[in-house]
Amino acid sequence: MPKISAPTIAAHRAQTRERILEAVAELTRTAGIDDISMTEVAARAGITRTALYNYFPDKAALLLAFADEATAEFMERYRAELHGVPEPTDRLSAFVRLQLEAIAEHPHPPAAELGASLGPDAYQRLADHVEPMQQLLEEVLRHGTDEGAFAAQPVAATARLVLAMIGAQRVPILRGETSVAEAHTLVTAFTLRALGAAGSGPDRTDGANGANGATGDRP
């Protein structure tokens, strides 16, 4: 029987599950999700592989749980950083920056590539994790349009285009061909011009960072 350090079995299981997902997060910073094995995750979490399977029956289930955690963390972080930022252009800039920082922090392949190796069911469930991000971006775009900062555009389609531009920076960032700051400037300036934002340009990409006391190249 494994030693239980928590006051209850439920608490012990919750702590172990958290350690497992932390192990996945740590491994993604060096190996990438697609190359991680269940054995490596178990070793990093300090449990046996058999114990790991008691929490996640296969790699697909593990990656889906990790995607859940990452999505929730992004949403919480975004809303915290955007609290009190009034300008639509600054909110858009911050969204782009946070997405690019997430790419640099967890260098995994896009959902389509992961789904190809994990199967169609896992692919669909992984793809579903993009939906909250798109909804959040749509909210930013819709508010910007309502406030007159952006020209009227089909919100859902525009959000997909912006997410595609962010995704296109994945390989250059991971290969070291560009920095998060450079990608942030490029994507934000391009998007603001496409949205017809007044005064759009590279200098506009730093507004949200200044409002939050952050820097665009924070990894």
PDB file of C-alpha atoms in Angstrom:
ATOM      1  CA  MET A   1       0.000   0.000   0.000  1.00  0.00           C
ATOM      2  CA  PRO A   2       1.404   3.437  -0.862  1.00  0.00           C
ATOM      3  CA  LYS A   3       1.997   5.819   2.006  1.00  0.00           C
ATOM      4  CA  ILE A   4      -0.809   8.359   2.351  1.00  0.00           C
ATOM      5  CA  SER A   5       0.452  11.738   3.583  1.00  0.00           C
ATOM      6  CA  ALA A   6      -2.841  13.617   3.142  1.00  0.00           C
ATOM      7  CA  PRO A   7      -5.557  13.585   5.836  1.00  0.00           C
ATOM      8  CA  THR A   8      -7.959  11.610   3.632  1.00  0.00           C
ATOM      9  CA  ILE A   9      -7.721   9.237   0.682  1.00  0.00           C
ATOM     10  CA  ALA A  10      -9.561  11.773  -1.483  1.00  0.00           C
ATOM     11  CA  ALA A  11      -7.049  14.474  -0.573  1.00  0.00           C
ATOM     12  CA  HIS A  12      -4.190  12.080  -1.262  1.00  0.00           C
ATOM     13  CA  ARG A  13      -5.563  11.286  -4.700  1.00  0.00           C
ATOM     14  CA  ALA A  14      -6.034  14.985  -5.455  1.00  0.00           C
ATOM     15  CA  GLN A  15      -2.429  15.726  -4.442  1.00  0.00           C
ATOM     16  CA  THR A  16      -1.114  12.844  -6.527  1.00  0.00           C
ATOM     17  CA  ARG A  17      -3.140  13.934  -9.535  1.00  0.00           C
ATOM     18  CA  GLU A  18      -1.762  17.444  -9.175  1.00  0.00           C
ATOM     19  CA  ARG A  19       1.805  16.073  -9.042  1.00  0.00           C
ATOM     20  CA  ILE A  20       1.170  14.070 -12.195  1.00  0.00           C
ATOM     21  CA  LEU A  21      -0.071  17.104 -14.127  1.00  0.00           C
ATOM     22  CA  GLU A  22       2.827  19.187 -12.802  1.00  0.00           C
ATOM     23  CA  ALA A  23       5.155  16.466 -14.077  1.00  0.00           C
ATOM     24  CA  VAL A  24       3.583  16.728 -17.534  1.00  0.00           C
ATOM     25  CA  ALA A  25       4.007  20.518 -17.468  1.00  0.00           C
ATOM     26  CA  GLU A  26       7.677  20.192 -16.515  1.00  0.00           C
ATOM     27  CA  LEU A  27       8.370  17.600 -19.198  1.00  0.00           C
ATOM     28  CA  THR A  28       6.691  19.661 -21.930  1.00  0.00           C
ATOM     29  CA  ARG A  29       9.246  22.408 -21.373  1.00  0.00           C
ATOM     30  CA  THR A  30      12.041  20.125 -22.546  1.00  0.00           C
ATOM     31  CA  ALA A  31      10.573  17.216 -24.492  1.00  0.00           C
ATOM     32  CA  GLY A  32       7.219  18.355 -25.876  1.00  0.00           C
ATOM     33  CA  ILE A  33       3.949  16.548 -25.271  1.00  0.00           C
ATOM     34  CA  ASP A  34       4.183  14.199 -28.240  1.00  0.00           C
ATOM     35  CA  ASP A  35       7.497  12.715 -27.023  1.00  0.00           C
ATOM     36  CA  ILE A  36       6.528  12.219 -23.380  1.00  0.00           C
ATOM     37  CA  SER A  37       6.012   8.652 -22.178  1.00  0.00           C
ATOM     38  CA  MET A  38       3.851   7.441 -19.325  1.00  0.00           C
ATOM     39  CA  THR A  39       7.013   6.014 -17.713  1.00  0.00           C
ATOM     40  CA  GLU A  40       8.680   9.439 -17.716  1.00  0.00           C
ATOM     41  CA  VAL A  41       5.601  11.086 -16.231  1.00  0.00           C
ATOM     42  CA  ALA A  42       5.373   8.519 -13.454  1.00  0.00           C
ATOM     43  CA  ALA A  43       9.060   8.888 -12.600  1.00  0.00           C
ATOM     44  CA  ARG A  44       8.852  12.693 -12.520  1.00  0.00           C
ATOM     45  CA  ALA A  45       5.728  12.545 -10.339  1.00  0.00           C
ATOM     46  CA  GLY A  46       7.403  10.122  -7.908  1.00  0.00           C
ATOM     47  CA  ILE A  47       4.969   7.265  -8.431  1.00  0.00           C
ATOM     48  CA  THR A  48       5.019   3.928 -10.208  1.00  0.00           C
ATOM     49  CA  ARG A  49       3.746   3.520 -13.732  1.00  0.00           C
ATOM     50  CA  THR A  50       1.052   1.198 -12.397  1.00  0.00           C
ATOM     51  CA  ALA A  51      -0.116   3.918 -10.008  1.00  0.00           C
ATOM     52  CA  LEU A  52      -0.200   6.407 -12.868  1.00  0.00           C
ATOM     53  CA  TYR A  53      -2.610   4.173 -14.781  1.00  0.00           C
ATOM     54  CA  ASN A  54      -4.930   4.256 -11.776  1.00  0.00           C
ATOM     55  CA  TYR A  55      -5.373   7.969 -12.464  1.00  0.00           C
ATOM     56  CA  PHE A  56      -5.151   8.061 -16.266  1.00  0.00           C
ATOM     57  CA  PRO A  57      -5.827   4.894 -18.271  1.00  0.00           C
ATOM     58  CA  ASP A  58      -3.770   6.010 -21.273  1.00  0.00           C
ATOM     59  CA  LYS A  59      -1.746   8.876 -22.696  1.00  0.00           C
ATOM     60  CA  ALA A  60      -4.753  10.414 -24.405  1.00  0.00           C
ATOM     61  CA  ALA A  61      -6.590  10.733 -21.082  1.00  0.00           C
ATOM     62  CA  LEU A  62      -3.480  12.249 -19.503  1.00  0.00           C
ATOM     63  CA  LEU A  63      -3.074  14.835 -22.270  1.00  0.00           C
ATOM     64  CA  LEU A  64      -6.743  15.755 -22.157  1.00  0.00           C
ATOM     65  CA  ALA A  65      -6.504  16.362 -18.404  1.00  0.00           C
ATOM     66  CA  PHE A  66      -3.399  18.466 -18.952  1.00  0.00           C
ATOM     67  CA  ALA A  67      -5.206  20.447 -21.662  1.00  0.00           C
ATOM     68  CA  ASP A  68      -8.063  21.071 -19.207  1.00  0.00           C
ATOM     69  CA  GLU A  69      -5.615  22.448 -16.639  1.00  0.00           C
ATOM     70  CA  ALA A  70      -3.766  24.591 -19.178  1.00  0.00           C
ATOM     71  CA  THR A  71      -6.989  26.074 -20.557  1.00  0.00           C
ATOM     72  CA  ALA A  72      -8.316  26.905 -17.085  1.00  0.00           C
ATOM     73  CA  GLU A  73      -4.980  28.473 -16.133  1.00  0.00           C
ATOM     74  CA  PHE A  74      -4.926  30.587 -19.276  1.00  0.00           C
ATOM     75  CA  MET A  75      -8.447  31.845 -18.746  1.00  0.00           C
ATOM     76  CA  GLU A  76      -7.743  32.744 -15.129  1.00  0.00           C
ATOM     77  CA  ARG A  77      -4.465  34.453 -15.994  1.00  0.00           C
ATOM     78  CA  TYR A  78      -5.972  36.373 -18.880  1.00  0.00           C
ATOM     79  CA  ARG A  79      -8.867  37.725 -16.877  1.00  0.00           C
ATOM     80  CA  ALA A  80      -6.537  38.641 -13.993  1.00  0.00           C
ATOM     81  CA  GLU A  81      -4.161  40.557 -16.261  1.00  0.00           C
ATOM     82  CA  LEU A  82      -6.962  42.253 -18.166  1.00  0.00           C
ATOM     83  CA  HIS A  83      -8.800  43.443 -15.059  1.00  0.00           C
ATOM     84  CA  GLY A  84      -9.047  47.205 -15.319  1.00  0.00           C
ATOM     85  CA  VAL A  85      -7.470  47.481 -18.808  1.00  0.00           C
ATOM     86  CA  PRO A  86      -9.913  49.745 -20.647  1.00  0.00           C
ATOM     87  CA  GLU A  87      -8.558  49.904 -24.195  1.00  0.00           C
ATOM     88  CA  PRO A  88      -9.763  47.222 -26.649  1.00  0.00           C
ATOM     89  CA  THR A  89      -6.434  47.368 -28.479  1.00  0.00           C
ATOM     90  CA  ASP A  90      -4.582  46.678 -25.241  1.00  0.00           C
ATOM     91  CA  ARG A  91      -6.869  43.759 -24.407  1.00  0.00           C
ATOM     92  CA  LEU A  92      -6.246  42.248 -27.826  1.00  0.00           C
ATOM     93  CA  SER A  93      -2.507  42.791 -27.424  1.00  0.00           C
ATOM     94  CA  ALA A  94      -2.539  41.009 -24.072  1.00  0.00           C
ATOM     95  CA  PHE A  95      -4.488  38.058 -25.479  1.00  0.00           C
ATOM     96  CA  VAL A  96      -1.912  37.581 -28.241  1.00  0.00           C
ATOM     97  CA  ARG A  97       0.993  37.898 -25.798  1.00  0.00           C
ATOM     98  CA  LEU A  98      -0.423  35.360 -23.360  1.00  0.00           C
ATOM     99  CA  GLN A  99      -1.069  32.872 -26.161  1.00  0.00           C
ATOM    100  CA  LEU A 100       2.497  33.226 -27.440  1.00  0.00           C
ATOM    101  CA  GLU A 101       3.906  32.875 -23.925  1.00  0.00           C
ATOM    102  CA  ALA A 102       1.927  29.644 -23.553  1.00  0.00           C
ATOM    103  CA  ILE A 103       3.483  28.317 -26.758  1.00  0.00           C
ATOM    104  CA  ALA A 104       6.969  29.085 -25.442  1.00  0.00           C
ATOM    105  CA  GLU A 105       6.248  27.634 -22.012  1.00  0.00           C
ATOM    106  CA  HIS A 106       4.651  24.374 -23.209  1.00  0.00           C
ATOM    107  CA  PRO A 107       6.219  23.487 -26.586  1.00  0.00           C
ATOM    108  CA  HIS A 108       3.773  20.870 -27.803  1.00  0.00           C
ATOM    109  CA  PRO A 109       2.529  20.191 -31.341  1.00  0.00           C
ATOM    110  CA  PRO A 110      -0.833  21.638 -32.401  1.00  0.00           C
ATOM    111  CA  ALA A 111      -3.961  19.646 -31.660  1.00  0.00           C
ATOM    112  CA  ALA A 112      -4.152  18.300 -35.220  1.00  0.00           C
ATOM    113  CA  GLU A 113      -0.732  16.637 -34.924  1.00  0.00           C
ATOM    114  CA  LEU A 114      -1.449  15.251 -31.487  1.00  0.00           C
ATOM    115  CA  GLY A 115      -4.814  13.979 -32.635  1.00  0.00           C
ATOM    116  CA  ALA A 116      -3.203  12.165 -35.546  1.00  0.00           C
ATOM    117  CA  SER A 117      -1.097  10.118 -33.138  1.00  0.00           C
ATOM    118  CA  LEU A 118      -3.756   9.667 -30.446  1.00  0.00           C
ATOM    119  CA  GLY A 119      -6.789   8.914 -32.610  1.00  0.00           C
ATOM    120  CA  PRO A 120      -9.865  10.808 -33.864  1.00  0.00           C
ATOM    121  CA  ASP A 121     -11.758  10.794 -30.564  1.00  0.00           C
ATOM    122  CA  ALA A 122      -8.829  12.315 -28.681  1.00  0.00           C
ATOM    123  CA  TYR A 123      -8.324  14.807 -31.503  1.00  0.00           C
ATOM    124  CA  GLN A 124     -11.896  16.052 -31.259  1.00  0.00           C
ATOM    125  CA  ARG A 125     -11.670  16.380 -27.496  1.00  0.00           C
ATOM    126  CA  LEU A 126      -8.340  18.194 -27.771  1.00  0.00           C
ATOM    127  CA  ALA A 127      -9.806  20.491 -30.406  1.00  0.00           C
ATOM    128  CA  ASP A 128     -12.681  21.292 -28.034  1.00  0.00           C
ATOM    129  CA  HIS A 129     -10.166  22.938 -25.696  1.00  0.00           C
ATOM    130  CA  VAL A 130      -9.635  25.685 -28.259  1.00  0.00           C
ATOM    131  CA  GLU A 131     -13.276  26.732 -27.958  1.00  0.00           C
ATOM    132  CA  PRO A 132     -12.963  28.697 -24.666  1.00  0.00           C
ATOM    133  CA  MET A 133      -9.970  30.566 -26.127  1.00  0.00           C
ATOM    134  CA  GLN A 134     -11.921  31.435 -29.253  1.00  0.00           C
ATOM    135  CA  GLN A 135     -14.911  32.568 -27.200  1.00  0.00           C
ATOM    136  CA  LEU A 136     -12.662  34.791 -25.109  1.00  0.00           C
ATOM    137  CA  LEU A 137     -11.102  36.318 -28.218  1.00  0.00           C
ATOM    138  CA  GLU A 138     -14.536  36.819 -29.739  1.00  0.00           C
ATOM    139  CA  GLU A 139     -15.506  38.702 -26.580  1.00  0.00           C
ATOM    140  CA  VAL A 140     -12.489  41.001 -26.983  1.00  0.00           C
ATOM    141  CA  LEU A 141     -13.279  41.606 -30.654  1.00  0.00           C
ATOM    142  CA  ARG A 142     -16.978  42.167 -30.032  1.00  0.00           C
ATOM    143  CA  HIS A 143     -16.360  44.678 -27.269  1.00  0.00           C
ATOM    144  CA  GLY A 144     -13.793  46.470 -29.408  1.00  0.00           C
ATOM    145  CA  THR A 145     -16.278  46.743 -32.240  1.00  0.00           C
ATOM    146  CA  ASP A 146     -19.063  47.935 -29.927  1.00  0.00           C
ATOM    147  CA  GLU A 147     -16.741  50.601 -28.505  1.00  0.00           C
ATOM    148  CA  GLY A 148     -15.773  51.802 -32.001  1.00  0.00           C
ATOM    149  CA  ALA A 149     -12.124  50.749 -31.715  1.00  0.00           C
ATOM    150  CA  PHE A 150     -12.389  48.074 -34.441  1.00  0.00           C
ATOM    151  CA  ALA A 151     -14.141  48.081 -37.779  1.00  0.00           C
ATOM    152  CA  ALA A 152     -17.086  45.698 -37.992  1.00  0.00           C
ATOM    153  CA  GLN A 153     -15.959  42.197 -38.972  1.00  0.00           C
ATOM    154  CA  PRO A 154     -17.476  38.689 -38.739  1.00  0.00           C
ATOM    155  CA  VAL A 155     -16.404  38.033 -35.163  1.00  0.00           C
ATOM    156  CA  ALA A 156     -16.126  34.237 -35.181  1.00  0.00           C
ATOM    157  CA  ALA A 157     -14.271  34.096 -38.494  1.00  0.00           C
ATOM    158  CA  THR A 158     -11.941  36.907 -37.439  1.00  0.00           C
ATOM    159  CA  ALA A 159     -11.152  35.143 -34.175  1.00  0.00           C
ATOM    160  CA  ARG A 160     -10.209  31.980 -36.077  1.00  0.00           C
ATOM    161  CA  LEU A 161      -7.885  33.988 -38.317  1.00  0.00           C
ATOM    162  CA  VAL A 162      -6.166  35.601 -35.335  1.00  0.00           C
ATOM    163  CA  LEU A 163      -5.702  32.223 -33.629  1.00  0.00           C
ATOM    164  CA  ALA A 164      -4.276  30.842 -36.871  1.00  0.00           C
ATOM    165  CA  MET A 165      -1.746  33.680 -37.035  1.00  0.00           C
ATOM    166  CA  ILE A 166      -0.741  32.998 -33.430  1.00  0.00           C
ATOM    167  CA  GLY A 167      -0.411  29.290 -34.202  1.00  0.00           C
ATOM    168  CA  ALA A 168       1.789  30.074 -37.203  1.00  0.00           C
ATOM    169  CA  GLN A 169       4.385  31.487 -34.788  1.00  0.00           C
ATOM    170  CA  ARG A 170       4.715  28.165 -32.934  1.00  0.00           C
ATOM    171  CA  VAL A 171       7.506  26.668 -35.057  1.00  0.00           C
ATOM    172  CA  PRO A 172       9.567  29.882 -35.388  1.00  0.00           C
ATOM    173  CA  ILE A 173       9.400  30.428 -31.606  1.00  0.00           C
ATOM    174  CA  LEU A 174      10.309  26.841 -30.742  1.00  0.00           C
ATOM    175  CA  ARG A 175      13.175  26.841 -33.254  1.00  0.00           C
ATOM    176  CA  GLY A 176      14.518  30.085 -31.850  1.00  0.00           C
ATOM    177  CA  GLU A 177      13.964  31.878 -35.154  1.00  0.00           C
ATOM    178  CA  THR A 178      11.903  34.573 -33.431  1.00  0.00           C
ATOM    179  CA  SER A 179      11.220  35.654 -29.862  1.00  0.00           C
ATOM    180  CA  VAL A 180       7.895  35.944 -28.088  1.00  0.00           C
ATOM    181  CA  ALA A 181       8.313  39.727 -28.155  1.00  0.00           C
ATOM    182  CA  GLU A 182       8.958  39.788 -31.909  1.00  0.00           C
ATOM    183  CA  ALA A 183       6.059  37.449 -32.650  1.00  0.00           C
ATOM    184  CA  HIS A 184       3.827  39.517 -30.367  1.00  0.00           C
ATOM    185  CA  THR A 185       4.665  42.713 -32.225  1.00  0.00           C
ATOM    186  CA  LEU A 186       4.142  41.108 -35.627  1.00  0.00           C
ATOM    187  CA  VAL A 187       0.816  39.409 -34.902  1.00  0.00           C
ATOM    188  CA  THR A 188      -0.670  42.278 -32.892  1.00  0.00           C
ATOM    189  CA  ALA A 189       0.321  45.009 -35.347  1.00  0.00           C
ATOM    190  CA  PHE A 190      -0.970  42.962 -38.295  1.00  0.00           C
ATOM    191  CA  THR A 191      -4.253  42.200 -36.526  1.00  0.00           C
ATOM    192  CA  LEU A 192      -4.858  45.775 -35.436  1.00  0.00           C
ATOM    193  CA  ARG A 193      -4.287  47.033 -38.966  1.00  0.00           C
ATOM    194  CA  ALA A 194      -6.671  44.399 -40.319  1.00  0.00           C
ATOM    195  CA  LEU A 195      -9.268  45.500 -37.769  1.00  0.00           C
ATOM    196  CA  GLY A 196      -8.856  49.143 -38.797  1.00  0.00           C
ATOM    197  CA  ALA A 197      -7.795  50.171 -35.285  1.00  0.00           C
ATOM    198  CA  ALA A 198      -6.932  53.857 -35.056  1.00  0.00           C
ATOM    199  CA  GLY A 199      -3.214  54.435 -34.628  1.00  0.00           C
ATOM    200  CA  SER A 200      -2.469  50.742 -35.113  1.00  0.00           C
ATOM    201  CA  GLY A 201       1.153  49.809 -35.503  1.00  0.00           C
ATOM    202  CA  PRO A 202       4.050  48.235 -33.596  1.00  0.00           C
ATOM    203  CA  ASP A 203       3.909  50.888 -30.870  1.00  0.00           C
ATOM    204  CA  ARG A 204       0.356  49.849 -30.029  1.00  0.00           C
ATOM    205  CA  THR A 205       1.425  46.323 -29.030  1.00  0.00           C
ATOM    206  CA  ASP A 206       2.925  47.480 -25.757  1.00  0.00           C
ATOM    207  CA  GLY A 207      -0.191  49.125 -24.344  1.00  0.00           C
ATOM    208  CA  ALA A 208      -1.451  46.149 -22.367  1.00  0.00           C
ATOM    209  CA  ASN A 209       2.039  45.393 -21.104  1.00  0.00           C
ATOM    210  CA  GLY A 210       2.422  48.894 -19.791  1.00  0.00           C
ATOM    211  CA  ALA A 211      -0.977  48.778 -18.131  1.00  0.00           C
ATOM    212  CA  ASN A 212      -0.035  45.599 -16.305  1.00  0.00           C
ATOM    213  CA  GLY A 213       3.615  46.378 -15.645  1.00  0.00           C
ATOM    214  CA  ALA A 214       4.617  43.393 -17.783  1.00  0.00           C
ATOM    215  CA  THR A 215       7.021  42.945 -20.657  1.00  0.00           C
ATOM    216  CA  GLY A 216       6.179  41.505 -24.027  1.00  0.00           C
ATOM    217  CA  ASP A 217       9.119  39.084 -24.051  1.00  0.00           C
ATOM    218  CA  ARG A 218       8.376  37.398 -20.744  1.00  0.00           C
ATOM    219  CA  PRO A 219       8.821  33.651 -21.385  1.00  0.00           C
TER     220      PRO A 219
END
